[in-house]
Amino acid sequence: MTISGMSPLAAGGAGEMRDGAGEELLSTALEVHDLVKSFNGRRVVDGVSFDLHRGEIFGFLGPNGSGKTTTMRMALDIIRPDSGVVGLLGGTPTREALRRVGYLPEERGLLQQARVLDVLRYLGRLKGLDASIAEARVKEMLDRVGLVEHLNAKVQELSRGMSQLVQFAGALLHEPELIILDEPFSGLDPLNVVLMKDIIREEQRRGASIIFSTHIMSDVEEMCERVLLIDNGKVLVYGPLMELKRARGTSTVSITAEREPTSVPGVTALKVANGAYQYHLGPGAEPKAVLRSFIDADIDVQRFEVALPTLNEIFIEEVSRARNLI
């Protein structure tokens, strides 16, 4: 299911972008239209289109090898698309525009033999900060992620999670307008995941636009209002998360009661959690039929709740359908 409404970037096609493209681009931090990229005859990105609103946190999802990272790299002009258009911060991905972007790649890319201070100061200089401001920002960001005491440590001395936080700090040094995070929570313990989420929300409140990719669906549900799901380079789902859930209807019923009836029609699975019976509805099953089973069995119901499908369920369903598994 795709919720559309994104207008093309260019009046003249993939090779043409209008200067000052009006309110459409001013309201978006990133906009891509019909991106295509092939490697060795295999199309890894196949007509991907989406936009990132100013000041939003946007979830970019897909299985391994689905084309997410390639799409991000094209948006950043690291690799060039075979066709399609990228709009970045109201214009094209020029060097000046890219200085206003912070990027956390999935792969660790810090110089292992260098001190944390030197690596981050260098990254700040690349983004246009002068030396004294870059150093001050390094200390500020390391304090923000709880690693200021490791300022003079070599990168190779850091744990995987600490290295991830240092690289995250490097992506935010220059207070970017657009932040692109590829698997940002990889290698982090639960406390540092919470810390990074808090910082992401702080960056959003500052006015930054944030797009992040992760395999942890609960994080996307917690952080994002809109999502994009791709597989094999094609868009499967795109739009506001709650609209996507409502379009699929109810999938789970939870009933708190002293016992359960001998049979409940139309359910494909059930479990007991926190004193409640939870039923996954099969095709055509209605929540009221589950409730009726309890009432007909003369069972007192203390609580009855219907739930929309989780993003994880949507992810599995859409990818399975795209691969002809269901």
GROMACS .gro file of N, CA and C in nm, residues 173-326:
model
  462
  173LEU      N    1   2.815   1.734   1.498
  173LEU     CA    2   2.905   1.841   1.541
  173LEU      C    3   2.865   1.978   1.488
  174HIS      N    4   2.826   1.983   1.363
  174HIS     CA    5   2.805   2.111   1.294
  174HIS      C    6   2.659   2.156   1.297
  175GLU      N    7   2.580   2.094   1.385
  175GLU     CA    8   2.437   2.125   1.398
  175GLU      C    9   2.367   2.120   1.262
  176PRO      N   10   2.365   2.003   1.200
  176PRO     CA   11   2.311   1.991   1.064
  176PRO      C   12   2.161   2.011   1.060
  177GLU      N   13   2.113   2.056   0.943
  177GLU     CA   14   1.970   2.071   0.920
  177GLU      C   15   1.904   1.938   0.887
  178LEU      N   16   1.980   1.850   0.823
  178LEU     CA   17   1.932   1.717   0.786
  178LEU      C   18   2.027   1.614   0.845
  179ILE      N   19   1.971   1.514   0.913
  179ILE     CA   20   2.051   1.409   0.975
  179ILE      C   21   2.005   1.275   0.919
  180ILE      N   22   2.100   1.198   0.863
  180ILE     CA   23   2.070   1.068   0.806
  180ILE      C   24   2.143   0.963   0.888
  181LEU      N   25   2.068   0.871   0.949
  181LEU     CA   26   2.123   0.772   1.041
  181LEU      C   27   2.094   0.632   0.987
  182ASP      N   28   2.198   0.557   0.958
  182ASP     CA   29   2.184   0.422   0.905
  182ASP      C   30   2.215   0.323   1.017
  183GLU      N   31   2.113   0.253   1.066
  183GLU     CA   32   2.126   0.160   1.180
  183GLU      C   33   2.196   0.227   1.299
  184PRO      N   34   2.141   0.337   1.350
  184PRO     CA   35   2.211   0.413   1.454
  184PRO      C   36   2.226   0.340   1.586
  185PHE      N   37   2.136   0.245   1.616
  185PHE     CA   38   2.138   0.179   1.747
  185PHE      C   39   2.223   0.052   1.748
  186SER      N   40   2.290   0.024   1.637
  186SER     CA   41   2.371  -0.097   1.627
  186SER      C   42   2.484  -0.095   1.730
  187GLY      N   43   2.494  -0.203   1.808
  187GLY     CA   44   2.603  -0.216   1.904
  187GLY      C   45   2.581  -0.145   2.036
  188LEU      N   46   2.467  -0.079   2.054
  188LEU     CA   47   2.443  -0.004   2.176
  188LEU      C   48   2.367  -0.086   2.279
  189ASP      N   49   2.401  -0.069   2.406
  189ASP     CA   50   2.324  -0.132   2.513
  189ASP      C   51   2.196  -0.052   2.533
  190PRO      N   52   2.098  -0.108   2.607
  190PRO     CA   53   1.968  -0.039   2.621
  190PRO      C   54   1.977   0.103   2.675
  191LEU      N   55   2.068   0.129   2.769
  191LEU     CA   56   2.080   0.263   2.824
  191LEU      C   57   2.126   0.363   2.718
  192ASN      N   58   2.221   0.322   2.637
  192ASN     CA   59   2.270   0.412   2.533
  192ASN      C   60   2.172   0.426   2.418
  193VAL      N   61   2.087   0.325   2.396
  193VAL     CA   62   1.980   0.341   2.298
  193VAL      C   63   1.886   0.453   2.344
  194VAL      N   64   1.851   0.451   2.472
  194VAL     CA   65   1.765   0.557   2.526
  194VAL      C   66   1.834   0.692   2.513
  195LEU      N   67   1.964   0.698   2.545
  195LEU     CA   68   2.039   0.823   2.534
  195LEU      C   69   2.035   0.875   2.391
  196MET      N   70   2.062   0.787   2.293
  196MET     CA   71   2.064   0.831   2.153
  196MET      C   72   1.925   0.877   2.110
  197LYS      N   73   1.821   0.807   2.151
  197LYS     CA   74   1.685   0.850   2.116
  197LYS      C   75   1.656   0.989   2.173
  198ASP      N   76   1.698   1.013   2.297
  198ASP     CA   77   1.676   1.144   2.357
  198ASP      C   78   1.747   1.253   2.277
  199ILE      N   79   1.868   1.224   2.233
  199ILE     CA   80   1.944   1.323   2.155
  199ILE      C   81   1.878   1.345   2.019
  200ILE      N   82   1.828   1.239   1.957
  200ILE     CA   83   1.758   1.253   1.829
  200ILE      C   84   1.637   1.343   1.845
  201ARG      N   85   1.562   1.324   1.953
  201ARG     CA   86   1.445   1.410   1.976
  201ARG      C   87   1.488   1.555   2.004
  202GLU      N   88   1.599   1.573   2.075
  202GLU     CA   89   1.650   1.708   2.097
  202GLU      C   90   1.687   1.775   1.965
  203GLU      N   91   1.748   1.697   1.874
  203GLU     CA   92   1.783   1.752   1.744
  203GLU      C   93   1.657   1.789   1.665
  204GLN      N   94   1.553   1.708   1.677
  204GLN     CA   95   1.427   1.742   1.612
  204GLN      C   96   1.371   1.872   1.668
  205ARG      N   97   1.373   1.889   1.800
  205ARG     CA   98   1.323   2.012   1.860
  205ARG      C   99   1.406   2.133   1.817
  206ARG      N  100   1.534   2.110   1.790
  206ARG     CA  101   1.620   2.218   1.740
  206ARG      C  102   1.579   2.260   1.599
  207GLY      N  103   1.507   2.171   1.529
  207GLY     CA  104   1.462   2.200   1.393
  207GLY      C  105   1.516   2.109   1.288
  208ALA      N  106   1.600   2.014   1.327
  208ALA     CA  107   1.660   1.923   1.229
  208ALA      C  108   1.556   1.825   1.175
  209SER      N  109   1.576   1.783   1.052
  209SER     CA  110   1.497   1.676   0.990
  209SER      C  111   1.581   1.550   0.995
  210ILE      N  112   1.518   1.438   1.031
  210ILE     CA  113   1.594   1.315   1.060
  210ILE      C  114   1.532   1.198   0.987
  211ILE      N  115   1.616   1.125   0.916
  211ILE     CA  116   1.573   1.000   0.854
  211ILE      C  117   1.663   0.890   0.908
  212PHE      N  118   1.601   0.783   0.957
  212PHE     CA  119   1.687   0.674   1.005
  212PHE      C  120   1.633   0.539   0.964
  213SER      N  121   1.729   0.450   0.945
  213SER     CA  122   1.700   0.313   0.907
  213SER      C  123   1.736   0.221   1.024
  214THR      N  124   1.649   0.127   1.051
  214THR     CA  125   1.675   0.030   1.157
  214THR      C  126   1.594  -0.095   1.130
  215HIS      N  127   1.641  -0.207   1.186
  215HIS     CA  128   1.565  -0.332   1.177
  215HIS      C  129   1.473  -0.351   1.297
  216ILE      N  130   1.479  -0.260   1.394
  216ILE     CA  131   1.401  -0.275   1.516
  216ILE      C  132   1.272  -0.196   1.500
  217MET      N  133   1.164  -0.267   1.468
  217MET     CA  134   1.038  -0.201   1.434
  217MET      C  135   0.980  -0.121   1.550
  218SER      N  136   1.002  -0.168   1.672
  218SER     CA  137   0.946  -0.096   1.787
  218SER      C  138   1.008   0.043   1.800
  219ASP      N  139   1.134   0.058   1.760
  219ASP     CA  140   1.199   0.189   1.764
  219ASP      C  141   1.134   0.283   1.663
  220VAL      N  142   1.100   0.231   1.546
  220VAL     CA  143   1.035   0.313   1.445
  220VAL      C  144   0.896   0.355   1.493
  221GLU      N  145   0.822   0.261   1.551
  221GLU     CA  146   0.688   0.295   1.602
  221GLU      C  147   0.695   0.402   1.711
  222GLU      N  148   0.800   0.397   1.790
  222GLU     CA  149   0.816   0.494   1.899
  222GLU      C  150   0.857   0.632   1.847
  223MET      N  151   0.939   0.635   1.741
  223MET     CA  152   1.004   0.760   1.701
  223MET      C  153   0.940   0.830   1.581
  224CYS      N  154   0.875   0.755   1.493
  224CYS     CA  155   0.840   0.808   1.361
  224CYS      C  156   0.690   0.823   1.340
  225GLU      N  157   0.652   0.929   1.269
  225GLU     CA  158   0.513   0.946   1.227
  225GLU      C  159   0.490   0.888   1.088
  226ARG      N  160   0.592   0.893   1.003
  226ARG     CA  161   0.579   0.839   0.867
  226ARG      C  162   0.691   0.740   0.840
  227VAL      N  163   0.663   0.645   0.750
  227VAL     CA  164   0.761   0.541   0.720
  227VAL      C  165   0.761   0.509   0.571
  228LEU      N  166   0.873   0.453   0.528
  228LEU     CA  167   0.888   0.400   0.393
  228LEU      C  168   0.945   0.260   0.407
  229LEU      N  169   0.884   0.162   0.340
  229LEU     CA  170   0.935   0.025   0.340
  229LEU      C  171   0.965  -0.014   0.196
  230ILE      N  172   1.090  -0.058   0.172
  230ILE     CA  173   1.126  -0.106   0.039
  230ILE      C  174   1.179  -0.249   0.048
  231ASP      N  175   1.168  -0.320  -0.063
  231ASP     CA  176   1.227  -0.453  -0.075
  231ASP      C  177   1.263  -0.474  -0.222
  232ASN      N  178   1.380  -0.531  -0.244
  232ASN     CA  179   1.430  -0.549  -0.381
  232ASN      C  180   1.425  -0.419  -0.460
  233GLY      N  181   1.453  -0.309  -0.391
  233GLY     CA  182   1.461  -0.180  -0.456
  233GLY      C  183   1.330  -0.113  -0.487
  234LYS      N  184   1.217  -0.174  -0.452
  234LYS     CA  185   1.086  -0.118  -0.483
  234LYS      C  186   1.014  -0.075  -0.356
  235VAL      N  187   0.937   0.034  -0.366
  235VAL     CA  188   0.858   0.082  -0.252
  235VAL      C  189   0.739  -0.010  -0.231
  236LEU      N  190   0.725  -0.062  -0.109
  236LEU     CA  191   0.610  -0.145  -0.073
  236LEU      C  192   0.508  -0.067   0.008
  237VAL      N  193   0.554   0.015   0.099
  237VAL     CA  194   0.466   0.090   0.190
  237VAL      C  195   0.526   0.228   0.209
  238TYR      N  196   0.441   0.332   0.205
  238TYR     CA  197   0.489   0.468   0.225
  238TYR      C  198   0.373   0.554   0.276
  239GLY      N  199   0.393   0.618   0.389
  239GLY     CA  200   0.289   0.707   0.438
  239GLY      C  201   0.290   0.719   0.588
  240PRO      N  202   0.193   0.792   0.645
  240PRO     CA  203   0.180   0.805   0.790
  240PRO      C  204   0.156   0.668   0.855
  241LEU      N  205   0.229   0.639   0.960
  241LEU     CA  206   0.224   0.506   1.020
  241LEU      C  207   0.085   0.470   1.068
  242MET      N  208   0.015   0.563   1.134
  242MET     CA  209  -0.118   0.530   1.186
  242MET      C  210  -0.217   0.505   1.073
  243GLU      N  211  -0.204   0.577   0.964
  243GLU     CA  212  -0.293   0.552   0.850
  243GLU      C  213  -0.269   0.413   0.791
  244LEU      N  214  -0.144   0.375   0.784
  244LEU     CA  215  -0.109   0.243   0.731
  244LEU      C  216  -0.166   0.133   0.821
  245LYS      N  217  -0.161   0.156   0.952
  245LYS     CA  218  -0.216   0.057   1.045
  245LYS      C  219  -0.367   0.048   1.035
  246ARG      N  220  -0.432   0.163   1.033
  246ARG     CA  221  -0.579   0.163   1.027
  246ARG      C  222  -0.629   0.100   0.898
  247ALA      N  223  -0.556   0.117   0.790
  247ALA     CA  224  -0.597   0.061   0.662
  247ALA      C  225  -0.601  -0.091   0.665
  248ARG      N  226  -0.526  -0.150   0.758
  248ARG     CA  227  -0.523  -0.296   0.769
  248ARG      C  228  -0.621  -0.349   0.872
  249GLY      N  229  -0.683  -0.261   0.949
  249GLY     CA  230  -0.783  -0.304   1.044
  249GLY      C  231  -0.722  -0.369   1.167
  250THR      N  232  -0.811  -0.427   1.246
  250THR     CA  233  -0.772  -0.489   1.372
  250THR      C  234  -0.712  -0.627   1.347
  251SER      N  235  -0.605  -0.658   1.419
  251SER     CA  236  -0.544  -0.789   1.404
  251SER      C  237  -0.539  -0.867   1.535
  252THR      N  238  -0.552  -0.798   1.649
  252THR     CA  239  -0.537  -0.864   1.779
  252THR      C  240  -0.646  -0.818   1.875
  253VAL      N  241  -0.695  -0.912   1.954
  253VAL     CA  242  -0.793  -0.883   2.058
  253VAL      C  243  -0.736  -0.931   2.191
  254SER      N  244  -0.749  -0.846   2.293
  254SER     CA  245  -0.703  -0.882   2.426
  254SER      C  246  -0.822  -0.876   2.521
  255ILE      N  247  -0.841  -0.984   2.598
  255ILE     CA  248  -0.953  -0.993   2.691
  255ILE      C  249  -0.902  -1.035   2.829
  256THR      N  250  -0.933  -0.955   2.928
  256THR     CA  251  -0.900  -0.991   3.066
  256THR      C  252  -1.024  -1.052   3.129
  257ALA      N  253  -1.011  -1.178   3.170
  257ALA     CA  254  -1.125  -1.252   3.228
  257ALA      C  255  -1.070  -1.361   3.319
  258GLU      N  256  -1.162  -1.418   3.402
  258GLU     CA  257  -1.118  -1.520   3.498
  258GLU      C  258  -1.083  -1.651   3.430
  259ARG      N  259  -1.141  -1.677   3.315
  259ARG     CA  260  -1.111  -1.797   3.237
  259ARG      C  261  -1.151  -1.771   3.093
  260GLU      N  262  -1.128  -1.869   3.008
  260GLU     CA  263  -1.163  -1.852   2.867
  260GLU      C  264  -1.263  -1.960   2.825
  261PRO      N  265  -1.340  -1.936   2.721
  261PRO     CA  266  -1.435  -2.038   2.674
  261PRO      C  267  -1.363  -2.157   2.612
  262THR      N  268  -1.436  -2.264   2.595
  262THR     CA  269  -1.375  -2.385   2.537
  262THR      C  270  -1.336  -2.366   2.392
  263SER      N  271  -1.403  -2.276   2.322
  263SER     CA  272  -1.365  -2.249   2.183
  263SER      C  273  -1.389  -2.101   2.152
  264VAL      N  274  -1.301  -2.048   2.067
  264VAL     CA  275  -1.313  -1.909   2.020
  264VAL      C  276  -1.300  -1.913   1.868
  265PRO      N  277  -1.403  -1.871   1.796
  265PRO     CA  278  -1.401  -1.885   1.650
  265PRO      C  279  -1.310  -1.784   1.582
  266GLY      N  280  -1.247  -1.828   1.474
  266GLY     CA  281  -1.177  -1.737   1.385
  266GLY      C  282  -1.040  -1.692   1.427
  267VAL      N  283  -0.985  -1.749   1.535
  267VAL     CA  284  -0.852  -1.707   1.578
  267VAL      C  285  -0.748  -1.807   1.528
  268THR      N  286  -0.631  -1.754   1.491
  268THR     CA  287  -0.523  -1.839   1.442
  268THR      C  288  -0.416  -1.864   1.547
  269ALA      N  289  -0.416  -1.784   1.651
  269ALA     CA  290  -0.319  -1.804   1.758
  269ALA      C  291  -0.370  -1.736   1.883
  270LEU      N  292  -0.327  -1.783   1.998
  270LEU     CA  293  -0.362  -1.715   2.122
  270LEU      C  294  -0.251  -1.735   2.223
  271LYS      N  295  -0.241  -1.642   2.316
  271LYS     CA  296  -0.144  -1.653   2.423
  271LYS      C  297  -0.198  -1.579   2.545
  272VAL      N  298  -0.141  -1.608   2.659
  272VAL     CA  299  -0.178  -1.540   2.782
  272VAL      C  300  -0.062  -1.448   2.820
  273ALA      N  301  -0.092  -1.320   2.839
  273ALA     CA  302   0.011  -1.223   2.876
  273ALA      C  303  -0.045  -1.126   2.978
  274ASN      N  304   0.025  -1.116   3.092
  274ASN     CA  305  -0.015  -1.023   3.198
  274ASN      C  306  -0.161  -1.041   3.241
  275GLY      N  307  -0.203  -1.165   3.250
  275GLY     CA  308  -0.337  -1.196   3.297
  275GLY      C  309  -0.445  -1.178   3.192
  276ALA      N  310  -0.409  -1.150   3.068
  276ALA     CA  311  -0.508  -1.130   2.962
  276ALA      C  312  -0.490  -1.236   2.854
  277TYR      N  313  -0.600  -1.276   2.794
  277TYR     CA  314  -0.597  -1.366   2.680
  277TYR      C  315  -0.585  -1.283   2.553
  278GLN      N  316  -0.485  -1.312   2.473
  278GLN     CA  317  -0.463  -1.237   2.349
  278GLN      C  318  -0.486  -1.329   2.230
  279TYR      N  319  -0.569  -1.284   2.139
  279TYR     CA  320  -0.606  -1.364   2.022
  279TYR      C  321  -0.566  -1.290   1.894
  280HIS      N  322  -0.501  -1.362   1.806
  280HIS     CA  323  -0.471  -1.308   1.673
  280HIS      C  324  -0.583  -1.351   1.580
  281LEU      N  325  -0.647  -1.254   1.517
  281LEU     CA  326  -0.765  -1.282   1.436
  281LEU      C  327  -0.725  -1.337   1.299
  282GLY      N  328  -0.794  -1.443   1.259
  282GLY     CA  329  -0.774  -1.498   1.126
  282GLY      C  330  -0.851  -1.418   1.022
  283PRO      N  331  -0.837  -1.452   0.895
  283PRO     CA  332  -0.908  -1.381   0.788
  283PRO      C  333  -1.059  -1.384   0.809
  284GLY      N  334  -1.121  -1.268   0.804
  284GLY     CA  335  -1.266  -1.258   0.818
  284GLY      C  336  -1.317  -1.259   0.960
  285ALA      N  337  -1.231  -1.282   1.056
  285ALA     CA  338  -1.275  -1.287   1.196
  285ALA      C  339  -1.303  -1.145   1.247
  286GLU      N  340  -1.402  -1.133   1.335
  286GLU     CA  341  -1.441  -1.004   1.390
  286GLU      C  342  -1.416  -1.002   1.541
  287PRO      N  343  -1.366  -0.890   1.595
  287PRO     CA  344  -1.344  -0.881   1.740
  287PRO      C  345  -1.469  -0.911   1.821
  288LYS      N  346  -1.588  -0.866   1.772
  288LYS     CA  347  -1.711  -0.887   1.849
  288LYS      C  348  -1.746  -1.035   1.860
  289ALA      N  349  -1.701  -1.117   1.765
  289ALA     CA  350  -1.726  -1.261   1.772
  289ALA      C  351  -1.646  -1.324   1.885
  290VAL      N  352  -1.523  -1.273   1.906
  290VAL     CA  353  -1.441  -1.322   2.016
  290VAL      C  354  -1.506  -1.285   2.149
  291LEU      N  355  -1.551  -1.160   2.160
  291LEU     CA  356  -1.619  -1.117   2.282
  291LEU      C  357  -1.746  -1.198   2.305
  292ARG      N  358  -1.822  -1.226   2.198
  292ARG     CA  359  -1.945  -1.303   2.210
  292ARG      C  360  -1.919  -1.442   2.266
  293SER      N  361  -1.803  -1.500   2.234
  293SER     CA  362  -1.769  -1.633   2.285
  293SER      C  363  -1.760  -1.632   2.437
  294PHE      N  364  -1.707  -1.526   2.493
  294PHE     CA  365  -1.698  -1.513   2.638
  294PHE      C  366  -1.836  -1.490   2.700
  295ILE      N  367  -1.913  -1.403   2.638
  295ILE     CA  368  -2.046  -1.371   2.692
  295ILE      C  369  -2.136  -1.494   2.688
  296ASP      N  370  -2.134  -1.566   2.576
  296ASP     CA  371  -2.217  -1.686   2.563
  296ASP      C  372  -2.177  -1.794   2.662
  297ALA      N  373  -2.050  -1.795   2.702
  297ALA     CA  374  -2.003  -1.893   2.800
  297ALA      C  375  -2.023  -1.844   2.944
  298ASP      N  376  -2.094  -1.731   2.957
  298ASP     CA  377  -2.124  -1.674   3.089
  298ASP      C  378  -1.997  -1.645   3.169
  299ILE      N  379  -1.898  -1.586   3.098
  299ILE     CA  380  -1.770  -1.550   3.161
  299ILE      C  381  -1.767  -1.397   3.177
  300ASP      N  382  -1.740  -1.354   3.300
  300ASP     CA  383  -1.732  -1.211   3.328
  300ASP      C  384  -1.605  -1.153   3.266
  301VAL      N  385  -1.619  -1.050   3.183
  301VAL     CA  386  -1.506  -0.985   3.116
  301VAL      C  387  -1.475  -0.853   3.186
  302GLN      N  388  -1.353  -0.841   3.237
  302GLN     CA  389  -1.312  -0.716   3.303
  302GLN      C  390  -1.260  -0.612   3.204
  303ARG      N  391  -1.200  -0.661   3.096
  303ARG     CA  392  -1.140  -0.568   2.999
  303ARG      C  393  -1.143  -0.631   2.861
  304PHE      N  394  -1.180  -0.551   2.762
  304PHE     CA  395  -1.180  -0.596   2.623
  304PHE      C  396  -1.113  -0.488   2.539
  305GLU      N  397  -1.013  -0.526   2.462
  305GLU     CA  398  -0.936  -0.427   2.386
  305GLU      C  399  -0.900  -0.484   2.248
  306VAL      N  400  -0.918  -0.400   2.148
  306VAL     CA  401  -0.874  -0.437   2.013
  306VAL      C  402  -0.750  -0.357   1.979
  307ALA      N  403  -0.663  -0.417   1.900
  307ALA     CA  404  -0.535  -0.352   1.869
  307ALA      C  405  -0.511  -0.353   1.719
  308LEU      N  406  -0.452  -0.245   1.670
  308LEU     CA  407  -0.411  -0.239   1.530
  308LEU      C  408  -0.287  -0.324   1.509
  309PRO      N  409  -0.259  -0.364   1.387
  309PRO     CA  410  -0.138  -0.443   1.363
  309PRO      C  411  -0.012  -0.365   1.396
  310THR      N  412   0.090  -0.433   1.442
  310THR     CA  413   0.217  -0.368   1.470
  310THR      C  414   0.292  -0.345   1.339
  311LEU      N  415   0.390  -0.257   1.344
  311LEU     CA  416   0.473  -0.233   1.226
  311LEU      C  417   0.548  -0.360   1.188
  312ASN      N  418   0.587  -0.438   1.287
  312ASN     CA  419   0.655  -0.564   1.258
  312ASN      C  420   0.565  -0.658   1.177
  313GLU      N  421   0.436  -0.663   1.212
  313GLU     CA  422   0.342  -0.746   1.137
  313GLU      C  423   0.324  -0.693   0.995
  314ILE      N  424   0.316  -0.560   0.980
  314ILE     CA  425   0.304  -0.502   0.847
  314ILE      C  426   0.428  -0.532   0.764
  315PHE      N  427   0.544  -0.519   0.826
  315PHE     CA  428   0.672  -0.546   0.759
  315PHE      C  429   0.675  -0.689   0.706
  316ILE      N  430   0.645  -0.785   0.794
  316ILE     CA  431   0.649  -0.926   0.754
  316ILE      C  432   0.548  -0.955   0.645
  317GLU      N  433   0.427  -0.901   0.660
  317GLU     CA  434   0.322  -0.926   0.561
  317GLU      C  435   0.359  -0.869   0.423
  318GLU      N  436   0.406  -0.745   0.420
  318GLU     CA  437   0.435  -0.680   0.292
  318GLU      C  438   0.554  -0.744   0.222
  319VAL      N  439   0.659  -0.774   0.296
  319VAL     CA  440   0.777  -0.836   0.235
  319VAL      C  441   0.744  -0.978   0.189
  320SER      N  442   0.669  -1.052   0.270
  320SER     CA  443   0.629  -1.188   0.230
  320SER      C  444   0.544  -1.186   0.103
  321ARG      N  445   0.452  -1.090   0.096
  321ARG     CA  446   0.369  -1.079  -0.024
  321ARG      C  447   0.451  -1.043  -0.147
  322ALA      N  448   0.546  -0.949  -0.129
  322ALA     CA  449   0.630  -0.908  -0.241
  322ALA      C  450   0.716  -1.023  -0.292
  323ARG      N  451   0.749  -1.115  -0.204
  323ARG     CA  452   0.833  -1.230  -0.242
  323ARG      C  453   0.749  -1.354  -0.272
  324ASN      N  454   0.616  -1.333  -0.284
  324ASN     CA  455   0.523  -1.442  -0.318
  324ASN      C  456   0.529  -1.557  -0.217
  325LEU      N  457   0.548  -1.521  -0.089
  325LEU     CA  458   0.550  -1.622   0.015
  325LEU      C  459   0.412  -1.642   0.078
  326ILE      N  460   0.319  -1.550   0.050
  326ILE     CA  461   0.182  -1.566   0.100
  326ILE      C  462   0.086  -1.535  -0.014
   0.00000   0.00000   0.00000
